[in-house]
PDB file of C-alpha atoms in Angstrom:
ATOM      1  CA  MET A 434      -0.037  -0.019   0.204  1.00  0.00           C
ATOM      2  CA  PRO A 435       2.781   2.448  -1.092  1.00  0.00           C
ATOM      3  CA  GLY A 436       1.633   6.013  -0.371  1.00  0.00           C
ATOM      4  CA  TRP A 437      -1.761   5.145   1.300  1.00  0.00           C
ATOM      5  CA  LEU A 438      -0.331   4.575   4.786  1.00  0.00           C
ATOM      6  CA  SER A 439       0.234   7.386   6.871  1.00  0.00           C
ATOM      7  CA  ARG A 440       1.849   5.690   9.966  1.00  0.00           C
ATOM      8  CA  ARG A 441       2.388   2.062  11.289  1.00  0.00           C
ATOM      9  CA  GLY A 442      -0.082   2.154  14.166  1.00  0.00           C
ATOM     10  CA  LEU A 443       1.140  -0.291  16.663  1.00  0.00           C
ATOM     11  CA  VAL A 444       4.224   1.576  17.638  1.00  0.00           C
ATOM     12  CA  MET A 445       2.163   4.376  18.851  1.00  0.00           C
ATOM     13  CA  ARG A 446       0.890   4.356  22.307  1.00  0.00           C
ATOM     14  CA  ASP A 447      -3.023   3.671  22.386  1.00  0.00           C
ATOM     15  CA  HIS A 448      -2.884   3.080  18.828  1.00  0.00           C
ATOM     16  CA  ALA A 449      -3.591  -0.456  17.792  1.00  0.00           C
ATOM     17  CA  GLY A 450      -3.788  -0.575  14.209  1.00  0.00           C
ATOM     18  CA  VAL A 451      -2.919   1.372  10.995  1.00  0.00           C
ATOM     19  CA  ASP A 452      -3.798   4.729   9.548  1.00  0.00           C
ATOM     20  CA  ILE A 453      -4.668   4.606   5.710  1.00  0.00           C
ATOM     21  CA  ARG A 454      -4.554   7.756   3.889  1.00  0.00           C
ATOM     22  CA  ALA A 455      -7.848   8.201   2.269  1.00  0.00           C
ATOM     23  CA  ARG A 456     -10.413  11.079   0.866  1.00  0.00           C
ATOM     24  CA  MET A 457     -13.492  12.404   2.849  1.00  0.00           C
ATOM     25  CA  GLY A 458     -16.595  10.331   1.544  1.00  0.00           C
ATOM     26  CA  TRP A 459     -14.824   7.260   0.254  1.00  0.00           C
ATOM     27  CA  PRO A 460     -16.711   4.223   0.890  1.00  0.00           C
ATOM     28  CA  VAL A 461     -15.352   2.129   3.746  1.00  0.00           C
ATOM     29  CA  THR A 462     -15.931  -1.722   3.098  1.00  0.00           C
ATOM     30  CA  ALA A 463     -16.102  -4.819   5.367  1.00  0.00           C
ATOM     31  CA  PHE A 464     -12.659  -6.663   5.267  1.00  0.00           C
ATOM     32  CA  LYS A 465     -14.228 -10.154   6.044  1.00  0.00           C
ATOM     33  CA  PRO A 466     -17.802 -11.170   6.474  1.00  0.00           C
ATOM     34  CA  GLY A 467     -19.345 -10.890  10.191  1.00  0.00           C
ATOM     35  CA  LYS A 468     -21.762  -9.275  12.250  1.00  0.00           C
ATOM     36  CA  VAL A 469     -21.582  -5.673  13.425  1.00  0.00           C
ATOM     37  CA  VAL A 470     -21.117  -5.432  17.047  1.00  0.00           C
ATOM     38  CA  ARG A 471     -20.721  -1.517  17.417  1.00  0.00           C
ATOM     39  CA  ALA A 472     -21.652   1.123  15.088  1.00  0.00           C
ATOM     40  CA  GLY A 473     -21.671   4.947  16.224  1.00  0.00           C
ATOM     41  CA  ASP A 474     -19.567   7.476  18.088  1.00  0.00           C
ATOM     42  CA  ASN A 475     -16.522   5.910  19.988  1.00  0.00           C
ATOM     43  CA  GLY A 476     -14.648   8.931  21.550  1.00  0.00           C
ATOM     44  CA  ALA A 477     -11.161   9.353  20.360  1.00  0.00           C
ATOM     45  CA  MET A 478     -12.121   6.930  17.625  1.00  0.00           C
ATOM     46  CA  GLY A 479     -14.753   9.148  16.484  1.00  0.00           C
ATOM     47  CA  ILE A 480     -17.745   7.483  14.608  1.00  0.00           C
ATOM     48  CA  SER A 481     -16.652   3.947  14.287  1.00  0.00           C
ATOM     49  CA  VAL A 482     -17.852   0.205  13.295  1.00  0.00           C
ATOM     50  CA  ASP A 483     -16.612  -3.104  14.751  1.00  0.00           C
ATOM     51  CA  ILE A 484     -17.232  -6.122  13.073  1.00  0.00           C
ATOM     52  CA  LYS A 485     -16.833  -9.373  14.660  1.00  0.00           C
ATOM     53  CA  GLN A 486     -15.620 -11.486  11.575  1.00  0.00           C
ATOM     54  CA  ASP A 487     -16.541 -14.979  10.902  1.00  0.00           C
ATOM     55  CA  ASP A 488     -13.118 -16.066  11.716  1.00  0.00           C
ATOM     56  CA  GLY A 489     -13.110 -14.787  15.096  1.00  0.00           C
ATOM     57  CA  MET A 490     -11.377 -11.574  14.841  1.00  0.00           C
ATOM     58  CA  THR A 491     -12.865  -8.183  15.236  1.00  0.00           C
ATOM     59  CA  ALA A 492     -12.127  -5.332  12.650  1.00  0.00           C
ATOM     60  CA  ARG A 493     -12.388  -1.932  13.507  1.00  0.00           C
ATOM     61  CA  TYR A 494     -12.928   0.901  11.520  1.00  0.00           C
ATOM     62  CA  GLY A 495     -12.589   4.462  12.786  1.00  0.00           C
ATOM     63  CA  HIS A 496     -12.529   8.273  12.074  1.00  0.00           C
ATOM     64  CA  MET A 497     -15.848   7.902   9.558  1.00  0.00           C
ATOM     65  CA  SER A 498     -18.187  10.699   8.742  1.00  0.00           C
ATOM     66  CA  LYS A 499     -21.004   8.421   8.571  1.00  0.00           C
ATOM     67  CA  THR A 500     -22.061   4.500   9.676  1.00  0.00           C
ATOM     68  CA  LEU A 501     -23.815   2.729   6.768  1.00  0.00           C
ATOM     69  CA  ALA A 502     -24.045  -0.563   8.991  1.00  0.00           C
ATOM     70  CA  LYS A 503     -26.176  -0.950  11.864  1.00  0.00           C
ATOM     71  CA  SER A 504     -25.274  -2.813  15.103  1.00  0.00           C
ATOM     72  CA  GLY A 505     -26.510  -6.596  14.783  1.00  0.00           C
ATOM     73  CA  GLN A 506     -26.408  -6.330  10.943  1.00  0.00           C
ATOM     74  CA  ARG A 507     -24.682  -9.040   9.185  1.00  0.00           C
ATOM     75  CA  VAL A 508     -22.326  -7.786   6.498  1.00  0.00           C
ATOM     76  CA  GLU A 509     -20.295  -9.681   3.644  1.00  0.00           C
ATOM     77  CA  ALA A 510     -16.754  -8.610   2.846  1.00  0.00           C
ATOM     78  CA  GLY A 511     -16.680  -5.925   0.261  1.00  0.00           C
ATOM     79  CA  GLU A 512     -20.104  -4.454   1.483  1.00  0.00           C
ATOM     80  CA  PRO A 513     -19.765  -0.583   2.427  1.00  0.00           C
ATOM     81  CA  VAL A 514     -19.953  -0.042   6.248  1.00  0.00           C
ATOM     82  CA  GLY A 515     -19.281   3.598   6.389  1.00  0.00           C
ATOM     83  CA  LEU A 516     -17.755   6.882   4.911  1.00  0.00           C
ATOM     84  CA  VAL A 517     -14.217   8.121   5.330  1.00  0.00           C
ATOM     85  CA  GLY A 518     -14.040  11.199   7.537  1.00  0.00           C
ATOM     86  CA  CYS A 519     -12.543  13.187  10.259  1.00  0.00           C
ATOM     87  CA  THR A 520     -14.265  12.610  13.490  1.00  0.00           C
ATOM     88  CA  GLY A 521     -12.427  11.838  16.602  1.00  0.00           C
ATOM     89  CA  ARG A 522      -9.044  12.751  17.475  1.00  0.00           C
ATOM     90  CA  THR A 523      -7.576  13.097  14.208  1.00  0.00           C
ATOM     91  CA  THR A 524      -5.987  16.100  11.961  1.00  0.00           C
ATOM     92  CA  GLY A 525      -6.469  14.642   8.408  1.00  0.00           C
ATOM     93  CA  ALA A 526      -9.089  12.140   6.562  1.00  0.00           C
ATOM     94  CA  HIS A 527      -8.030   8.531   6.883  1.00  0.00           C
ATOM     95  CA  LEU A 528      -9.359   5.231   7.791  1.00  0.00           C
ATOM     96  CA  HIS A 529      -8.126   3.857  10.847  1.00  0.00           C
ATOM     97  CA  PHE A 530      -8.304   0.076  10.679  1.00  0.00           C
ATOM     98  CA  GLY A 531      -7.710  -2.250  13.734  1.00  0.00           C
ATOM     99  CA  LEU A 532      -7.745  -5.985  14.125  1.00  0.00           C
ATOM    100  CA  LEU A 533      -8.452  -7.827  17.637  1.00  0.00           C
ATOM    101  CA  ASP A 534      -7.872 -11.404  18.182  1.00  0.00           C
ATOM    102  CA  ALA A 535     -10.591 -13.564  19.686  1.00  0.00           C
ATOM    103  CA  THR A 536      -9.341 -12.612  23.008  1.00  0.00           C
ATOM    104  CA  GLY A 537      -9.554  -8.720  22.359  1.00  0.00           C
ATOM    105  CA  LYS A 538      -5.771  -8.173  22.004  1.00  0.00           C
ATOM    106  CA  ALA A 539      -4.572  -6.058  19.254  1.00  0.00           C
ATOM    107  CA  ILE A 540      -2.777  -7.604  16.390  1.00  0.00           C
ATOM    108  CA  ASP A 541      -0.873  -6.457  13.340  1.00  0.00           C
ATOM    109  CA  PRO A 542      -3.470  -5.622  10.550  1.00  0.00           C
ATOM    110  CA  LEU A 543      -0.736  -5.444   7.999  1.00  0.00           C
ATOM    111  CA  ALA A 544      -0.051  -9.377   8.449  1.00  0.00           C
ATOM    112  CA  TYR A 545      -3.787  -9.755   7.030  1.00  0.00           C
ATOM    113  CA  LEU A 546      -4.260  -6.636   5.015  1.00  0.00           C
ATOM    114  CA  HIS A 547      -2.444  -6.792   1.579  1.00  0.00           C
ATOM    115  CA  SER A 548      -4.223  -3.901  -0.153  1.00  0.00           C
ATOM    116  CA  ALA A 549      -5.957  -0.830   0.869  1.00  0.00           C
ATOM    117  CA  ASP A 550      -8.779  -1.408  -1.629  1.00  0.00           C
ATOM    118  CA  GLU A 551      -9.653  -4.620   0.862  1.00  0.00           C
ATOM    119  CA  VAL A 552     -11.250  -1.829   3.133  1.00  0.00           C
ATOM    120  CA  LEU A 553     -11.649   1.074   0.668  1.00  0.00           C
ATOM    121  CA  GLN A 554     -13.945   1.586  -2.369  1.00  0.00           C
ATOM    122  CA  PRO A 555     -13.188   4.867  -3.913  1.00  0.00           C
ATOM    123  CA  ASP A 556     -14.202   5.990  -7.355  1.00  0.00           C
ATOM    124  CA  PRO A 557     -11.102   4.991  -9.468  1.00  0.00           C
ATOM    125  CA  ALA A 558     -11.264   8.615 -11.168  1.00  0.00           C
ATOM    126  CA  ASP A 559     -10.526   9.836  -7.798  1.00  0.00           C
ATOM    127  CA  ILE A 560      -7.358   7.970  -7.242  1.00  0.00           C
ATOM    128  CA  PRO A 561      -4.414  10.399  -8.195  1.00  0.00           C
ATOM    129  CA  GLN A 562      -0.683   8.807  -8.531  1.00  0.00           C
ATOM    130  CA  VAL A 563       0.005  10.184  -5.139  1.00  0.00           C
ATOM    131  CA  LEU A 564      -2.635  10.545  -2.449  1.00  0.00           C
ATOM    132  CA  GLU A 565      -1.845  13.898  -0.597  1.00  0.00           C
ATOM    133  CA  ALA A 566      -3.102  14.303   2.972  1.00  0.00           C
ATOM    134  CA  GLN A 567      -6.347  16.119   3.328  1.00  0.00           C
ATOM    135  CA  SER A 568      -6.665  18.188   6.385  1.00  0.00           C
ATOM    136  CA  CYS A 569      -9.972  18.463   8.089  1.00  0.00           C
ATOM    137  CA  GLY A 570      -9.363  21.033  10.683  1.00  0.00           C
ATOM    138  CA  PRO A 571     -10.506  21.138  14.233  1.00  0.00           C
ATOM    139  CA  VAL A 572     -13.430  18.639  15.492  1.00  0.00           C
ATOM    140  CA  GLN A 573     -15.660  19.593  18.454  1.00  0.00           C
ATOM    141  CA  ARG A 574     -18.324  17.841  19.935  1.00  0.00           C
ATOM    142  CA  GLY A 575     -22.075  18.947  20.154  1.00  0.00           C
ATOM    143  CA  PRO A 576     -24.462  18.926  23.021  1.00  0.00           C
ATOM    144  CA  ASN A 577     -25.365  15.498  22.168  1.00  0.00           C
ATOM    145  CA  GLY A 578     -21.678  14.183  21.987  1.00  0.00           C
ATOM    146  CA  HIS A 579     -21.883  13.722  18.171  1.00  0.00           C
ATOM    147  CA  PRO A 580     -18.787  15.134  16.220  1.00  0.00           C
ATOM    148  CA  VAL A 581     -19.194  18.589  14.502  1.00  0.00           C
ATOM    149  CA  ARG A 582     -16.757  20.871  12.641  1.00  0.00           C
ATOM    150  CA  LEU A 583     -15.755  24.228  14.332  1.00  0.00           C
ATOM    151  CA  GLY A 584     -18.476  26.855  13.302  1.00  0.00           C
ATOM    152  CA  GLU A 585     -21.096  24.026  12.083  1.00  0.00           C
ATOM    153  CA  MET A 586     -22.590  24.103  15.637  1.00  0.00           C
ATOM    154  CA  LEU A 587     -23.989  27.662  15.610  1.00  0.00           C
ATOM    155  CA  LYS A 588     -25.466  27.200  12.166  1.00  0.00           C
ATOM    156  CA  LYS A 589     -27.528  24.476  13.388  1.00  0.00           C
ATOM    157  CA  MET A 590     -28.928  26.115  16.531  1.00  0.00           C
ATOM    158  CA  ASP A 591     -32.252  27.720  15.643  1.00  0.00           C
ATOM    159  CA  SER A 592     -32.391  29.568  18.913  1.00  0.00           C
ATOM    160  CA  TYR A 593     -29.011  31.135  18.850  1.00  0.00           C
ATOM    161  CA  THR A 594     -29.076  35.027  18.240  1.00  0.00           C
ATOM    162  CA  PRO A 595     -25.852  36.538  17.879  1.00  0.00           C
ATOM    163  CA  PRO A 596     -25.329  39.852  20.225  1.00  0.00           C
ATOM    164  CA  PRO A 597     -25.636  43.193  18.647  1.00  0.00           C
ATOM    165  CA  ILE A 598     -22.463  44.927  17.520  1.00  0.00           C
ATOM    166  CA  PRO A 599     -22.074  48.213  18.802  1.00  0.00           C
ATOM    167  CA  THR A 600     -21.456  51.202  16.553  1.00  0.00           C
ATOM    168  CA  TRP A 601     -18.241  53.420  16.764  1.00  0.00           C
ATOM    169  CA  ASN A 602     -20.431  55.857  18.471  1.00  0.00           C
ATOM    170  CA  GLU A 603     -21.813  53.669  21.152  1.00  0.00           C
ATOM    171  CA  ARG A 604     -18.132  52.439  21.809  1.00  0.00           C
ATOM    172  CA  ARG A 605     -16.920  55.834  23.091  1.00  0.00           C
TER     173      ARG A 605
END
């Protein structure tokens, strides 16, 4: 996956997995068939999906903008489960992909994942020779805990009225 991996995850503290550089909105697909055991906001991992695969391992997909799969749903390999995003603790668009063994211990996903297209499904026309990092800016949490972009919150608050701006004469 030359040019796609932004960093090897297992050497970083509290980062059990690998980050795969991607563009906002690219479909994230199930690595192997299994059952969705968690879908939604997951703190620093942002919007994520965990799939208990038929082989006993659990695959974790993080920092997505949206989930397309629901908890309890059965998914097949290659089936879209979410969209690449910038939620949680991240500074750029990417997919965090992690694998846990049957006991819940993190294992190196690169021992199993051989190509980014096993977990991503971009439009071929959208794939440049070199995939540059895509910054996503600051991400905050709204009152319901849902990740939102800076400035997005005020736009969605119907009851918010900006304070009046004093004129020059009023400032004296």
